[in-house]
PDB file of C-alpha atoms in Angstrom:
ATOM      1  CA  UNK A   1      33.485 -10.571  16.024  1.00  0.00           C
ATOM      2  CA  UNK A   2      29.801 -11.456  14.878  1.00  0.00           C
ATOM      3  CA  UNK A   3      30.753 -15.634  16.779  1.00  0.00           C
ATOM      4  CA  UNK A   4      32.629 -13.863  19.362  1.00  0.00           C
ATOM      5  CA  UNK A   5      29.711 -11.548  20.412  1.00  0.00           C
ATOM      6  CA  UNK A   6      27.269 -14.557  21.013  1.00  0.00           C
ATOM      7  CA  UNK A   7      30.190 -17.166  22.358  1.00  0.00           C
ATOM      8  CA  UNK A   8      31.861 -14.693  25.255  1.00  0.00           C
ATOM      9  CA  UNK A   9      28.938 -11.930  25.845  1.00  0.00           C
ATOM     10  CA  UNK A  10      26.439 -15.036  25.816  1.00  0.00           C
ATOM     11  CA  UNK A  11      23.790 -12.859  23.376  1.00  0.00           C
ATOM     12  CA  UNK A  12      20.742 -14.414  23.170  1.00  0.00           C
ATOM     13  CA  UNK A  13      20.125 -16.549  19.703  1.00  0.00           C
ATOM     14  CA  UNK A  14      16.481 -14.656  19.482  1.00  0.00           C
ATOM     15  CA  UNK A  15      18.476 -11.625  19.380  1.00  0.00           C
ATOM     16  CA  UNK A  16      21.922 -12.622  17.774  1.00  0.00           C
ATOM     17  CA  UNK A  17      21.930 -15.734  16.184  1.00  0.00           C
ATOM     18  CA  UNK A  18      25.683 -17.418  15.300  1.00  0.00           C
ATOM     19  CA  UNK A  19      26.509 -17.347  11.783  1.00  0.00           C
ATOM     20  CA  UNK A  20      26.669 -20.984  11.301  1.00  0.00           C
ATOM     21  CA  UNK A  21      23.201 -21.137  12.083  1.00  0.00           C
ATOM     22  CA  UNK A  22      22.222 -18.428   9.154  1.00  0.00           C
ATOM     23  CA  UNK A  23      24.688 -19.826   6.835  1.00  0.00           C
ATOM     24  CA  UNK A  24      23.456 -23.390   7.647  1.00  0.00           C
ATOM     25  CA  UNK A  25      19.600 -22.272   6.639  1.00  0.00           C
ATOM     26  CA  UNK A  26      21.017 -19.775   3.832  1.00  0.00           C
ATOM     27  CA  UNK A  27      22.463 -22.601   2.024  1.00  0.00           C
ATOM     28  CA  UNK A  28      19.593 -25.069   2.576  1.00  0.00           C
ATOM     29  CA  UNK A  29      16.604 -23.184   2.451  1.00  0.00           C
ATOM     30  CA  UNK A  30      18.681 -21.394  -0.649  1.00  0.00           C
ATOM     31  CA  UNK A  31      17.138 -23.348  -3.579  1.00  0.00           C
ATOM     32  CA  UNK A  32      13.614 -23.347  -2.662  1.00  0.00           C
ATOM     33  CA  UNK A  33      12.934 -19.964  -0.724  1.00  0.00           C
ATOM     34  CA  UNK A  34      15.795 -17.518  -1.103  1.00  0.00           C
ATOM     35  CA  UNK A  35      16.470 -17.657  -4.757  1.00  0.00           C
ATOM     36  CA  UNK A  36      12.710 -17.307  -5.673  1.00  0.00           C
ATOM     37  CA  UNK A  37      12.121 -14.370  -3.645  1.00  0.00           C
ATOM     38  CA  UNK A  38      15.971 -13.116  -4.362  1.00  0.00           C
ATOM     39  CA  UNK A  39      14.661 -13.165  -7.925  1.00  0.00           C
ATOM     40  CA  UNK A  40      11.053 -11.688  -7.316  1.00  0.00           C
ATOM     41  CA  UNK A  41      12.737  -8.998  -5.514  1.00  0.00           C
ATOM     42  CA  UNK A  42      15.596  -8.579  -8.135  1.00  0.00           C
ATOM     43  CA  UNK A  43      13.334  -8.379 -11.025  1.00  0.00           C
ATOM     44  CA  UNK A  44      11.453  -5.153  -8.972  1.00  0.00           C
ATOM     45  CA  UNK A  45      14.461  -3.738  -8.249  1.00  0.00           C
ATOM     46  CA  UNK A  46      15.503  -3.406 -11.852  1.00  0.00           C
ATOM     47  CA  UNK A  47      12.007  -2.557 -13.500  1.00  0.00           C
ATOM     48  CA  UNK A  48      11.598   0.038 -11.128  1.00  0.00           C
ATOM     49  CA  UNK A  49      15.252   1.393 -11.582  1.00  0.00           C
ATOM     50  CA  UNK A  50      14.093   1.227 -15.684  1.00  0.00           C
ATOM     51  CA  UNK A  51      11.138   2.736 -15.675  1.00  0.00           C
ATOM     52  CA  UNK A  52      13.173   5.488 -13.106  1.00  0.00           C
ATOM     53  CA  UNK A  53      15.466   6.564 -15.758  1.00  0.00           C
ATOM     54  CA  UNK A  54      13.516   6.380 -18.507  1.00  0.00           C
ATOM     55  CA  UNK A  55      11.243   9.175 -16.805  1.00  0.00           C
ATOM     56  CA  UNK A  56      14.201  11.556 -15.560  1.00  0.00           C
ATOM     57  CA  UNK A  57      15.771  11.300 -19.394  1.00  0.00           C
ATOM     58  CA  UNK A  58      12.489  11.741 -20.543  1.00  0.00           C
ATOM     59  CA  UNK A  59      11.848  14.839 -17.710  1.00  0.00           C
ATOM     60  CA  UNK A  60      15.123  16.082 -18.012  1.00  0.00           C
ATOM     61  CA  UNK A  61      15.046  16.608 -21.714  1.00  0.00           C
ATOM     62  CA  UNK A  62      12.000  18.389 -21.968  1.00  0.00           C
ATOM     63  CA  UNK A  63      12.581  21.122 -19.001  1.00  0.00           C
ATOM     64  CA  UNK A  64      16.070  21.154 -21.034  1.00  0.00           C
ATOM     65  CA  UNK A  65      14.101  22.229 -24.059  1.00  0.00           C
ATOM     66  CA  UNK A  66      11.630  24.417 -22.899  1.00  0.00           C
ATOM     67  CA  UNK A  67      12.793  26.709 -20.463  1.00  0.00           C
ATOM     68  CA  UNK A  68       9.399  27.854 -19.141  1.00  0.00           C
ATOM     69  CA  UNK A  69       8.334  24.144 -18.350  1.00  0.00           C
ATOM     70  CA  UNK A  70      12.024  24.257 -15.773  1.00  0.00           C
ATOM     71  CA  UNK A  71      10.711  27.387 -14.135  1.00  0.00           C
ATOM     72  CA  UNK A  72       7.548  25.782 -13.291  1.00  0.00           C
ATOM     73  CA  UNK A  73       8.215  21.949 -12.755  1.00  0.00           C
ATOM     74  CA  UNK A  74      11.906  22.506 -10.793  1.00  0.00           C
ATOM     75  CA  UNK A  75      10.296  24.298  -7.652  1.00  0.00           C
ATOM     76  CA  UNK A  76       7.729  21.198  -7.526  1.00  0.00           C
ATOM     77  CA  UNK A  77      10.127  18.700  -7.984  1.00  0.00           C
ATOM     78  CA  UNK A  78      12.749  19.825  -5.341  1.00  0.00           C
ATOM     79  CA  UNK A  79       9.496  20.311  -2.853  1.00  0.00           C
ATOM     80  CA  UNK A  80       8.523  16.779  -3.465  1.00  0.00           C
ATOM     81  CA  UNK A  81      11.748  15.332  -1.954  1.00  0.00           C
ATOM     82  CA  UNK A  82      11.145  16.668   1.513  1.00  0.00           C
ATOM     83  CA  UNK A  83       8.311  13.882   1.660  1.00  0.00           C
ATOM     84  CA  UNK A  84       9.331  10.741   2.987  1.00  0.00           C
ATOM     85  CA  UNK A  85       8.524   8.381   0.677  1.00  0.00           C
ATOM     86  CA  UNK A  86       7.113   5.833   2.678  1.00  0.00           C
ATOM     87  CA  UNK A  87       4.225   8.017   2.774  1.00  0.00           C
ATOM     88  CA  UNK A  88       3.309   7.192  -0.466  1.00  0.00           C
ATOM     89  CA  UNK A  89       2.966   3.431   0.046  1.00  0.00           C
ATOM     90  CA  UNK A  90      -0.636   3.296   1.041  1.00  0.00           C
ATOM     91  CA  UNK A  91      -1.725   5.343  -2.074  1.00  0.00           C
ATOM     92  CA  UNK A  92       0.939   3.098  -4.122  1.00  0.00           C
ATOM     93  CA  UNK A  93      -0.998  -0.049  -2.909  1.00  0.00           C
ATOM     94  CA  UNK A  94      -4.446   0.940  -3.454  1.00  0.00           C
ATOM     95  CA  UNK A  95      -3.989   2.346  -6.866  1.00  0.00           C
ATOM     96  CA  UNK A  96      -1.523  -1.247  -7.914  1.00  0.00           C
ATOM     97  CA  UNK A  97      -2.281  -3.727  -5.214  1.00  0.00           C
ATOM     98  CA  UNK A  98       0.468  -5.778  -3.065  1.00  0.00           C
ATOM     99  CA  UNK A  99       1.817  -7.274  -6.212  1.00  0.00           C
ATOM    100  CA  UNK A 100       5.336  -6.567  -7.659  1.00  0.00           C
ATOM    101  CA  UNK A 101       3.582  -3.261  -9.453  1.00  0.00           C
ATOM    102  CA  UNK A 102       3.300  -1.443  -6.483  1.00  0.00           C
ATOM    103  CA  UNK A 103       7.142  -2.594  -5.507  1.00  0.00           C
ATOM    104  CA  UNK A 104       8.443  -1.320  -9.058  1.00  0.00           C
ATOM    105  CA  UNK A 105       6.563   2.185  -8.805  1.00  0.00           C
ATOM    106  CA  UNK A 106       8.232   2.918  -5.877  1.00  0.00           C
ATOM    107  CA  UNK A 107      11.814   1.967  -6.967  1.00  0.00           C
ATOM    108  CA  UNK A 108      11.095   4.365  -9.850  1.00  0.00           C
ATOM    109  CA  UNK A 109       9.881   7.303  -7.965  1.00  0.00           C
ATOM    110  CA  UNK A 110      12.635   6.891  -5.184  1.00  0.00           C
ATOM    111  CA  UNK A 111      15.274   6.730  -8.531  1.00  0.00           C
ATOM    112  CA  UNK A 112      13.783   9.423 -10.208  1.00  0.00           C
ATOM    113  CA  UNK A 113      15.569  12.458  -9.022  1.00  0.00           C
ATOM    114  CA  UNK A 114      18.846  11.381  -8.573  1.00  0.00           C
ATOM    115  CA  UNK A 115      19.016  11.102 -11.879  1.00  0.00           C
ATOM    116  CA  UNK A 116      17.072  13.862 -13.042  1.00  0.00           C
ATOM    117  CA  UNK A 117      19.282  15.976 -11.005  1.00  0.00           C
ATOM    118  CA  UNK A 118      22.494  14.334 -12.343  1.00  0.00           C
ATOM    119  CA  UNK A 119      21.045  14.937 -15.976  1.00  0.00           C
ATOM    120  CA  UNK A 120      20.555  18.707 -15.188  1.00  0.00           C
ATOM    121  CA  UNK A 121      23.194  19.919 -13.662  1.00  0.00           C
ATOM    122  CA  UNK A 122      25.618  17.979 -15.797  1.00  0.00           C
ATOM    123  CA  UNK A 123      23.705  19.653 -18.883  1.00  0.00           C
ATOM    124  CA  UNK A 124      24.228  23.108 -17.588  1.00  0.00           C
ATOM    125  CA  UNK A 125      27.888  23.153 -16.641  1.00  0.00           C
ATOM    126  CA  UNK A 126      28.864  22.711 -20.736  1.00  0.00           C
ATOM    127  CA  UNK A 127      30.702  25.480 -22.244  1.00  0.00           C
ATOM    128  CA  UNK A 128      28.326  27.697 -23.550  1.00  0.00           C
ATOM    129  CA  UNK A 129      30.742  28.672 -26.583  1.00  0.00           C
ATOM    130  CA  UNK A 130      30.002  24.896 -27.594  1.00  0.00           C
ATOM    131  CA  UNK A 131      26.103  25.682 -27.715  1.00  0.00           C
ATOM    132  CA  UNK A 132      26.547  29.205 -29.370  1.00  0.00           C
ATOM    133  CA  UNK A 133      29.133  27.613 -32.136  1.00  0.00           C
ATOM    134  CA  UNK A 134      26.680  24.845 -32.530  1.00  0.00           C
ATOM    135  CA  UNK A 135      23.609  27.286 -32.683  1.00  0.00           C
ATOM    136  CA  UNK A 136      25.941  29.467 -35.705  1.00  0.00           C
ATOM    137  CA  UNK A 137      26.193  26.226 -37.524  1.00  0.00           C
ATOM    138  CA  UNK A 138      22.367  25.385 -37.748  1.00  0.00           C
ATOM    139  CA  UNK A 139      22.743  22.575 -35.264  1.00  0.00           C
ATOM    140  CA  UNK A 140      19.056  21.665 -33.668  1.00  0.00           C
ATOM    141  CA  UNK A 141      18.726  22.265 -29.931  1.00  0.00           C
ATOM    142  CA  UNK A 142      17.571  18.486 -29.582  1.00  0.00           C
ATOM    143  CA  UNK A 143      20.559  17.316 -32.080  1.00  0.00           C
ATOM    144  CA  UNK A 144      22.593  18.720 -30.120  1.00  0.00           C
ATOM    145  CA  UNK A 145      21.093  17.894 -26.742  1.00  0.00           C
ATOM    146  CA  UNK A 146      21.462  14.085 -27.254  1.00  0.00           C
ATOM    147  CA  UNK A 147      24.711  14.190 -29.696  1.00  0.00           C
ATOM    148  CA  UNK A 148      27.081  16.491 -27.607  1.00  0.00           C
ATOM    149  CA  UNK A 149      25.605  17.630 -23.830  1.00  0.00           C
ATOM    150  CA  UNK A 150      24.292  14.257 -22.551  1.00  0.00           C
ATOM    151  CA  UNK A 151      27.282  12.073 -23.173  1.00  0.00           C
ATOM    152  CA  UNK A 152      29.541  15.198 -21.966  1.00  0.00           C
ATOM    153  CA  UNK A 153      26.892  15.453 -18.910  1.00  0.00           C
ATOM    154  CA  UNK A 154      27.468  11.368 -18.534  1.00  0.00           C
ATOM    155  CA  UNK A 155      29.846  11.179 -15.473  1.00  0.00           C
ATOM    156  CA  UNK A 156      27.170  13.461 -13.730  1.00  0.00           C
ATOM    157  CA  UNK A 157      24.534  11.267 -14.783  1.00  0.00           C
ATOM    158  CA  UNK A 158      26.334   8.307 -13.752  1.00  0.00           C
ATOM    159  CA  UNK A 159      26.784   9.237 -10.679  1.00  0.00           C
ATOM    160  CA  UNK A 160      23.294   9.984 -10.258  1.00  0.00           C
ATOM    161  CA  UNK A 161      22.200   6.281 -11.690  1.00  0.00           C
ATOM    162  CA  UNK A 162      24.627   4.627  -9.301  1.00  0.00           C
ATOM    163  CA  UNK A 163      22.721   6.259  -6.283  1.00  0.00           C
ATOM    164  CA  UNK A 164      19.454   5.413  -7.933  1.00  0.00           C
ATOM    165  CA  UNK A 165      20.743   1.973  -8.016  1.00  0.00           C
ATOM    166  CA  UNK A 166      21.012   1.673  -4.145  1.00  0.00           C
ATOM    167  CA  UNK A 167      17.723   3.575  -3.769  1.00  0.00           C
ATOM    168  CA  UNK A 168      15.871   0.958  -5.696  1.00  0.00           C
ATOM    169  CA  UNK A 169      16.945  -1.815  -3.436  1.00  0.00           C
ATOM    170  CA  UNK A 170      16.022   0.537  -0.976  1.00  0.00           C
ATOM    171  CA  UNK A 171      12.432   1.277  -2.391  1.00  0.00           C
ATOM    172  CA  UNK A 172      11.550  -2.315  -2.727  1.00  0.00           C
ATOM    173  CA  UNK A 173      12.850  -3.684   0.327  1.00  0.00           C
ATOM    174  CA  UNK A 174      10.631  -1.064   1.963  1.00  0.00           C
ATOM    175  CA  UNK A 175       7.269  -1.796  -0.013  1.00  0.00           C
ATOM    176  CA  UNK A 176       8.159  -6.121   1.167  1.00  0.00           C
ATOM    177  CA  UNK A 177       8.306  -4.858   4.730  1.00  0.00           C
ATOM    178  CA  UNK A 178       5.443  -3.090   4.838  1.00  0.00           C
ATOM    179  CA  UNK A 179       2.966  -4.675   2.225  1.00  0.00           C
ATOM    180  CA  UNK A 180       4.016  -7.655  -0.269  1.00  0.00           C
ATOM    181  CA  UNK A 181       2.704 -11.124  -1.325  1.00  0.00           C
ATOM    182  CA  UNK A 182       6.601 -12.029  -1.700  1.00  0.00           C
ATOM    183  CA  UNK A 183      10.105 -11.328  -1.998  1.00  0.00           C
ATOM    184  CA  UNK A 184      12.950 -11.498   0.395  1.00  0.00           C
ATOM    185  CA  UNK A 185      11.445  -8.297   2.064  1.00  0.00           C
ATOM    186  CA  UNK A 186       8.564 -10.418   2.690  1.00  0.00           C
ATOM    187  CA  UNK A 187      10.504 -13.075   3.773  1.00  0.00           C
ATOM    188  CA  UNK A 188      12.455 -11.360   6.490  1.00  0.00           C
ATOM    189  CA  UNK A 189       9.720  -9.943   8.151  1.00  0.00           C
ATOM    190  CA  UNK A 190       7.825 -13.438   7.764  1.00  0.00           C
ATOM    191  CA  UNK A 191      10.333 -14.869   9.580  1.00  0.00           C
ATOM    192  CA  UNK A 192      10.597 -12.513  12.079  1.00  0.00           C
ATOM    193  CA  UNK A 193       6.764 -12.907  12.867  1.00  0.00           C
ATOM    194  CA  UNK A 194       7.449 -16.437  13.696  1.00  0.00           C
ATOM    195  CA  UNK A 195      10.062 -15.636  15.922  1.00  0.00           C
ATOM    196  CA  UNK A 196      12.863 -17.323  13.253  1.00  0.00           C
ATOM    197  CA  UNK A 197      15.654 -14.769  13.659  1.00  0.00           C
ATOM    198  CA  UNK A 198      18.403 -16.783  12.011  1.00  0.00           C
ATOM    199  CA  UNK A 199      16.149 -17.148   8.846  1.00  0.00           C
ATOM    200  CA  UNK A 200      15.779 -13.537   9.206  1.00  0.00           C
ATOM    201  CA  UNK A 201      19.181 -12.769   8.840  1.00  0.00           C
ATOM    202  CA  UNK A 202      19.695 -14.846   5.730  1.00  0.00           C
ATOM    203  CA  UNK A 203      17.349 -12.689   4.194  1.00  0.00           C
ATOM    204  CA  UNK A 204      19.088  -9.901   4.942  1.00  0.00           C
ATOM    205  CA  UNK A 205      21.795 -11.312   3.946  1.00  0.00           C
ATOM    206  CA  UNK A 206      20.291 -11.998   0.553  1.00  0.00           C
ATOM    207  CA  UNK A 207      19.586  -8.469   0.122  1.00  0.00           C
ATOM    208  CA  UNK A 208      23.073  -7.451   0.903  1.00  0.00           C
ATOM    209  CA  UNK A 209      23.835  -9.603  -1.894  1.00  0.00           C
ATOM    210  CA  UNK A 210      21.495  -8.478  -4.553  1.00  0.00           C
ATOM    211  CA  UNK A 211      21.798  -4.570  -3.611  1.00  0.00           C
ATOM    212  CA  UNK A 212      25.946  -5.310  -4.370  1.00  0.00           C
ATOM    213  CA  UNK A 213      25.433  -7.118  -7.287  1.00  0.00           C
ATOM    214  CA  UNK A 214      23.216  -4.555  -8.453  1.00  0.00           C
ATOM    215  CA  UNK A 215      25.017  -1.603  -7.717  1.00  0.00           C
ATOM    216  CA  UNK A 216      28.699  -3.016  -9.331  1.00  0.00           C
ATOM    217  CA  UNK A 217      26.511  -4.275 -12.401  1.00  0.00           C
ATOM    218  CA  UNK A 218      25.341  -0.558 -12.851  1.00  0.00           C
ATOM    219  CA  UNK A 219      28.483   0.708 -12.086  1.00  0.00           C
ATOM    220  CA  UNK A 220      30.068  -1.677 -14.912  1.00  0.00           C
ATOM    221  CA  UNK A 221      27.384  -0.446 -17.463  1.00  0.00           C
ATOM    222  CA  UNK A 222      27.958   3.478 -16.055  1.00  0.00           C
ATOM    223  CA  UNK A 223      31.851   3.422 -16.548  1.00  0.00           C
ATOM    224  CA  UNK A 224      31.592   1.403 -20.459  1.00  0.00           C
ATOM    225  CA  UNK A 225      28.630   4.101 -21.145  1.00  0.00           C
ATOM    226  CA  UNK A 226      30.590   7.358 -20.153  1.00  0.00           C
ATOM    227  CA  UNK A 227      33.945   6.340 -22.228  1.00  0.00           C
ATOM    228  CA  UNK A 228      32.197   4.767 -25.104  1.00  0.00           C
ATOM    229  CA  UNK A 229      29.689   8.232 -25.391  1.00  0.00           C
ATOM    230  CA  UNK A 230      32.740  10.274 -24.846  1.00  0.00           C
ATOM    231  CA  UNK A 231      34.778   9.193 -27.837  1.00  0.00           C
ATOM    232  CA  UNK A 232      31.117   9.273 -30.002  1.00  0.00           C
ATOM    233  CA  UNK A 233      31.682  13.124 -28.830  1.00  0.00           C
ATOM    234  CA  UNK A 234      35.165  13.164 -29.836  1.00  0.00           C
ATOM    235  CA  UNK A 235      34.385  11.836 -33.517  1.00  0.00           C
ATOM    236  CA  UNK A 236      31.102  14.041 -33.512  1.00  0.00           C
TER     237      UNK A 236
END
């Protein structure tokens, strides 16, 4: 459909270029410009998804614990998520420059409640006979938090991380478009400056591939993660 569009309907190349074209530059301008900036913009995309679950395990947890700290940080946490994002890109840039810093903070804040809100409300919909048998029995709320409700809570959570997944692609891609020193963001818009639409659209198609390889990878991880934590559960 893609050759047929710019064969019959006679689309302009600036506008539609024919796929031979961006395969022809994908594959020779693969070695020495896509893979370094597919990698640049890879490595982002994973820090940022990191560092993004390592704070909503680590925010999750403690509003889990301490009740009064969920009363008081839940209202401010489901307010932030009416701001776009992008809105925080200029303050992201000034406080870590147009360096792959400023693209992994904002993978991690766009990942951050997904999976904090996965964590949560797969946390609260456990029996509570479980909690009040394990409460009878001496068991420690944080034992018991980490042992039994988080891998119960895990296809919740996993669904959460997978969505985080796609958001970090998201997140970085963003922060290359708008302000970035490299990266396949970077090099789309680059190319678009100088008027080089096919090598535009082998950068996008470089980010298709990543954000698939990335997403399936998680998903992989997600699906060993929830059965091998379930049957820890089982022999707990």
């Amino acid at each position: 459909m893609w050759q047929a569009s710019v064969t019959y309907l006679h689309v302009s190349e600036y506008l539609l270029p024919e796929p031979i074209q961006v395969a022809r530059i994908f594959v020779g301008e693969f070695r020495d410009v896509i893979l370094p900036a597919s990698v640049d913009t890879a490595a982002a995309i994973v820090a940022g998804l990191l560092f993004g679950l390592a704070f909503s395990f680590g925010a999750a947890i403690l509003v889990d614990l301490y009740r009064p700290l969920r009363n008081f940080a839940e209202p401010i946490l489901i307010g932030s998520q009416i701001m776009p994002k992008v809105a925080l890109t200029p303050i992201i840039l000034i406080w870590f420059g147009f360096g792959i810093g400023a693209k992994i903070t904002m993978a991690a804040i766009v990942c951050f409640y997904p999976v904090y809100a996965g964590i949560t409300e797969g946390i609260r919909e456990i029996d509570q006979e479980i909690e009040i048998q394990a409460s009878i029995l001496g068991v420690s709320k944080l034992y018991f938090l980490i042992m039994v409700r988080l891998p119960l809570a895990m296809p919740a959570i996993a669904a959460g991380v997978r969505s985080a997944s796609l958001l970090a692609v998201i997140g970085v891609i963003v922060t290359e478009f708008l302000a970035s020193e490299g990266g396949v963001g970077y090099m789309v818009v680059e190319r678009w400056g100088r008027s080089d639409t096919a090598g535009a659209f082998a950068g996008v198609v470089a980010v298709f591939i990543i954000g698939a390889i990335i997403f399936y990878a998680t998903s992989a991880i997600m699906t060993y993660t929830v059965r091998a934590l379930r049957l820890n559960v089982v022999r707990v």
